[in-house]
């Protein structure tokens, strides 16, 4: 049981940490030729709102924490992730309507139901676009990142103490990479690859049939809270 609880704790990091990162392969170009009117940050980020659904691979690295990788399916308030942790495959279903998470470990043949706090949820790429105040964001440059054209957008908060730097795709208006800085220290990086925009079939978020569900609500209340 102790090992299972450890895996549960690690899996929850996917939903309680925001950010992602990767190798930055950028390039800039300039021209003396007249160019069309530059797209504003507001117009760019508006593309990432009200998307029908998303599928993507992620890599997430927090300061002094392990790197996490996996795959995500997202539609409205429902999310499914697949990841491998401590050599075990974990499939996680998030029901944002009921605020619960279901962790399914095929090797254990069981599903664990865990309460979910939406205020501590990690951001999906489209959430960065939805929640960013365009009046507080500025476009630094246009680059080629991971094979797609992106605009590097900087968002500053708390008098410059908090910074969020995003490599926002011009086509979808959502970031392919995010860096979060606090007081000049990199806290988190995240990278989103193989992004596909489009409706996700409802059955994607259905729990596997015939697998027992164990409610971990009371046990989770007894777990120590990390400061």
Short mmCIF file of C-alpha atoms in Angstrom, two decimals:
data_model
loop_
_atom_site.label_atom_id
_atom_site.label_comp_id
_atom_site.label_asym_id
_atom_site.label_seq_id
_atom_site.Cartn_x
_atom_site.Cartn_y
_atom_site.Cartn_z
CA UNK A 1 0.00 0.00 0.00
CA UNK A 2 2.88 2.39 0.78
CA UNK A 3 4.21 2.01 -2.77
CA UNK A 4 0.74 2.59 -4.19
CA UNK A 5 0.38 5.80 -2.18
CA UNK A 6 3.78 6.94 -3.45
CA UNK A 7 2.61 6.42 -7.02
CA UNK A 8 -0.59 8.29 -6.26
CA UNK A 9 1.43 11.21 -4.93
CA UNK A 10 3.64 11.29 -8.00
CA UNK A 11 0.65 11.06 -10.32
CA UNK A 12 -0.98 14.02 -8.60
CA UNK A 13 2.01 16.16 -9.54
CA UNK A 14 0.76 16.09 -13.11
CA UNK A 15 -2.33 17.97 -11.96
CA UNK A 16 -0.86 20.17 -9.22
CA UNK A 17 2.16 21.61 -11.03
CA UNK A 18 2.13 23.99 -13.96
CA UNK A 19 4.83 24.33 -16.61
CA UNK A 20 6.98 22.40 -19.07
CA UNK A 21 10.27 22.63 -20.99
CA UNK A 22 12.64 21.33 -23.62
CA UNK A 23 15.61 22.20 -25.78
CA UNK A 24 15.04 25.62 -27.28
CA UNK A 25 15.83 25.54 -30.98
CA UNK A 26 15.05 29.11 -31.96
CA UNK A 27 15.98 31.31 -34.85
CA UNK A 28 15.12 34.89 -35.75
CA UNK A 29 15.09 36.69 -39.02
CA UNK A 30 14.90 40.30 -40.09
CA UNK A 31 14.18 42.06 -43.32
CA UNK A 32 14.32 45.60 -44.61
CA UNK A 33 11.26 44.95 -46.74
CA UNK A 34 7.92 46.44 -45.66
CA UNK A 35 5.88 43.96 -43.64
CA UNK A 36 2.23 43.59 -42.83
CA UNK A 37 0.84 44.82 -39.52
CA UNK A 38 2.20 42.72 -36.67
CA UNK A 39 -0.27 40.47 -34.88
CA UNK A 40 -1.02 41.70 -31.37
CA UNK A 41 -0.73 39.53 -28.27
CA UNK A 42 -4.51 39.77 -27.84
CA UNK A 43 -5.18 38.50 -31.38
CA UNK A 44 -2.63 35.71 -30.99
CA UNK A 45 -3.94 34.43 -27.66
CA UNK A 46 -7.56 34.70 -28.81
CA UNK A 47 -6.92 31.81 -31.21
CA UNK A 48 -6.34 29.51 -28.23
CA UNK A 49 -9.75 30.10 -26.68
CA UNK A 50 -12.78 27.83 -27.09
CA UNK A 51 -10.86 25.03 -28.82
CA UNK A 52 -12.98 21.91 -29.46
CA UNK A 53 -10.42 19.62 -27.83
CA UNK A 54 -6.71 18.87 -27.55
CA UNK A 55 -4.35 15.93 -27.69
CA UNK A 56 -0.65 16.39 -26.92
CA UNK A 57 2.50 14.92 -25.41
CA UNK A 58 4.06 16.75 -22.48
CA UNK A 59 7.36 16.98 -20.64
CA UNK A 60 7.25 18.74 -17.28
CA UNK A 61 10.17 19.68 -15.04
CA UNK A 62 9.91 21.55 -11.78
CA UNK A 63 12.78 22.95 -9.76
CA UNK A 64 14.49 20.20 -7.78
CA UNK A 65 11.87 17.73 -8.95
CA UNK A 66 11.81 14.79 -11.36
CA UNK A 67 10.97 15.28 -15.01
CA UNK A 68 7.61 13.87 -16.00
CA UNK A 69 6.43 12.87 -19.45
CA UNK A 70 3.16 11.58 -20.78
CA UNK A 71 0.25 12.00 -23.15
CA UNK A 72 -2.93 14.02 -22.62
CA UNK A 73 -6.43 14.02 -24.09
CA UNK A 74 -8.52 17.07 -23.19
CA UNK A 75 -12.12 18.07 -23.85
CA UNK A 76 -13.85 20.73 -21.78
CA UNK A 77 -13.49 19.77 -18.11
CA UNK A 78 -12.48 16.20 -18.82
CA UNK A 79 -8.86 15.09 -19.12
CA UNK A 80 -7.09 11.77 -19.56
CA UNK A 81 -3.34 11.25 -19.14
CA UNK A 82 -1.04 8.30 -19.66
CA UNK A 83 2.37 8.16 -18.01
CA UNK A 84 4.92 5.67 -16.69
CA UNK A 85 6.11 6.18 -13.12
CA UNK A 86 8.48 3.84 -11.25
CA UNK A 87 8.16 1.39 -14.14
CA UNK A 88 4.39 1.28 -13.76
CA UNK A 89 1.91 2.60 -16.29
CA UNK A 90 -0.64 4.96 -14.79
CA UNK A 91 -3.71 6.17 -16.64
CA UNK A 92 -5.42 9.12 -14.99
CA UNK A 93 -8.92 10.39 -15.63
CA UNK A 94 -9.88 13.86 -14.42
CA UNK A 95 -13.55 14.77 -14.06
CA UNK A 96 -13.58 18.54 -13.68
CA UNK A 97 -17.33 18.57 -13.21
CA UNK A 98 -17.22 16.35 -10.11
CA UNK A 99 -13.70 17.47 -9.07
CA UNK A 100 -12.34 13.94 -8.78
CA UNK A 101 -9.39 12.07 -10.23
CA UNK A 102 -9.34 8.37 -11.06
CA UNK A 103 -5.90 6.74 -11.13
CA UNK A 104 -5.89 3.43 -13.00
CA UNK A 105 -2.87 1.14 -12.73
CA UNK A 106 -3.30 -1.80 -15.14
CA UNK A 107 -0.67 -3.85 -13.28
CA UNK A 108 -2.65 -3.46 -10.05
CA UNK A 109 -6.03 -4.03 -11.73
CA UNK A 110 -7.61 -1.30 -9.62
CA UNK A 111 -8.78 2.30 -9.87
CA UNK A 112 -8.24 4.80 -7.07
CA UNK A 113 -10.69 7.68 -6.71
CA UNK A 114 -9.09 10.85 -5.32
CA UNK A 115 -10.55 14.31 -4.57
CA UNK A 116 -9.32 17.03 -6.93
CA UNK A 117 -8.69 20.66 -6.02
CA UNK A 118 -9.23 22.75 -9.20
CA UNK A 119 -7.39 25.72 -7.66
CA UNK A 120 -4.17 23.68 -7.73
CA UNK A 121 -4.59 22.26 -11.21
CA UNK A 122 -1.79 22.32 -13.73
CA UNK A 123 -2.52 24.38 -16.80
CA UNK A 124 -3.10 22.82 -20.17
CA UNK A 125 -1.75 24.78 -23.17
CA UNK A 126 -5.10 26.41 -23.93
CA UNK A 127 -5.49 27.55 -20.31
CA UNK A 128 -2.37 29.69 -20.60
CA UNK A 129 -4.00 31.45 -23.54
CA UNK A 130 -7.37 31.78 -21.81
CA UNK A 131 -6.00 33.11 -18.52
CA UNK A 132 -3.33 35.48 -19.81
CA UNK A 133 -4.29 39.15 -19.66
CA UNK A 134 -3.16 40.37 -23.08
CA UNK A 135 -2.66 43.89 -21.69
CA UNK A 136 0.09 42.50 -19.44
CA UNK A 137 1.75 40.45 -22.18
CA UNK A 138 4.21 41.53 -24.83
CA UNK A 139 5.60 39.79 -27.87
CA UNK A 140 9.40 39.63 -27.78
CA UNK A 141 10.18 37.92 -31.08
CA UNK A 142 9.08 35.43 -33.70
CA UNK A 143 10.97 32.12 -33.73
CA UNK A 144 10.88 28.62 -35.13
CA UNK A 145 10.41 26.22 -32.24
CA UNK A 146 10.10 22.47 -32.68
CA UNK A 147 9.32 22.91 -36.37
CA UNK A 148 6.50 25.46 -35.97
CA UNK A 149 6.40 29.25 -36.05
CA UNK A 150 5.92 30.70 -32.57
CA UNK A 151 5.85 34.12 -31.00
CA UNK A 152 7.69 34.42 -27.72
CA UNK A 153 5.30 36.11 -25.30
CA UNK A 154 6.35 37.45 -21.89
CA UNK A 155 3.87 37.98 -19.07
CA UNK A 156 5.03 39.74 -15.92
CA UNK A 157 3.24 39.85 -12.58
CA UNK A 158 3.90 41.05 -9.03
CA UNK A 159 6.01 44.01 -10.14
CA UNK A 160 8.23 41.86 -12.32
CA UNK A 161 8.96 39.27 -9.62
CA UNK A 162 6.91 36.63 -11.44
CA UNK A 163 7.40 35.98 -15.14
CA UNK A 164 5.78 33.53 -17.52
CA UNK A 165 7.50 33.13 -20.88
CA UNK A 166 5.55 31.33 -23.57
CA UNK A 167 6.45 30.11 -27.04
CA UNK A 168 2.97 30.56 -28.53
CA UNK A 169 2.15 28.79 -31.79
CA UNK A 170 0.92 31.18 -34.47
CA UNK A 171 -1.53 28.61 -35.87
CA UNK A 172 -3.35 27.58 -32.67
CA UNK A 173 -2.61 30.46 -30.30
CA UNK A 174 -1.41 28.10 -27.55
CA UNK A 175 2.12 27.60 -26.20
CA UNK A 176 4.46 24.85 -27.34
CA UNK A 177 6.71 25.72 -24.40
CA UNK A 178 6.35 27.57 -21.09
CA UNK A 179 8.90 28.79 -18.55
CA UNK A 180 7.88 30.10 -15.12
CA UNK A 181 10.29 32.34 -13.21
CA UNK A 182 10.00 33.61 -9.62
CA UNK A 183 12.41 36.31 -8.41
CA UNK A 184 14.74 35.50 -11.29
CA UNK A 185 14.85 31.76 -10.54
CA UNK A 186 13.48 29.23 -13.01
CA UNK A 187 10.77 27.29 -11.17
CA UNK A 188 9.24 25.23 -13.92
CA UNK A 189 9.54 24.44 -17.59
CA UNK A 190 7.10 22.58 -19.79
CA UNK A 191 6.99 21.45 -23.37
CA UNK A 192 3.96 20.37 -25.41
CA UNK A 193 4.55 18.37 -28.58
CA UNK A 194 2.48 16.56 -31.20
CA UNK A 195 -0.38 18.97 -30.52
CA UNK A 196 -3.61 18.13 -32.30
CA UNK A 197 -6.64 20.39 -32.12
CA UNK A 198 -10.04 18.79 -32.63
CA UNK A 199 -12.91 16.99 -30.94
CA UNK A 200 -11.95 14.07 -28.68
CA UNK A 201 -14.36 11.08 -28.68
CA UNK A 202 -16.34 10.91 -25.38
CA UNK A 203 -15.40 7.26 -24.88
CA UNK A 204 -11.78 8.38 -24.41
CA UNK A 205 -12.70 9.48 -20.89
CA UNK A 206 -14.66 6.35 -19.92
CA UNK A 207 -13.26 4.28 -17.05
CA UNK A 208 -12.31 0.70 -17.95
CA UNK A 209 -15.17 -1.67 -17.27
CA UNK A 210 -14.94 -4.40 -14.70
CA UNK A 211 -12.15 -2.75 -12.66
CA UNK A 212 -12.94 -2.07 -8.97
CA UNK A 213 -12.87 1.57 -7.83
CA UNK A 214 -11.37 2.30 -4.41
CA UNK A 215 -12.35 5.60 -2.83
CA UNK A 216 -9.19 7.13 -1.30
CA UNK A 217 -10.87 10.30 0.01
CA UNK A 218 -10.47 9.59 3.71
CA UNK A 219 -6.91 8.27 3.34
CA UNK A 220 -5.87 11.34 1.31
CA UNK A 221 -7.11 13.60 4.13
CA UNK A 222 -4.61 11.91 6.46
CA UNK A 223 -1.64 12.43 4.17
CA UNK A 224 0.75 15.21 5.32
CA UNK A 225 0.54 18.42 3.31
CA UNK A 226 3.81 19.64 1.84
CA UNK A 227 4.50 23.28 2.83
#
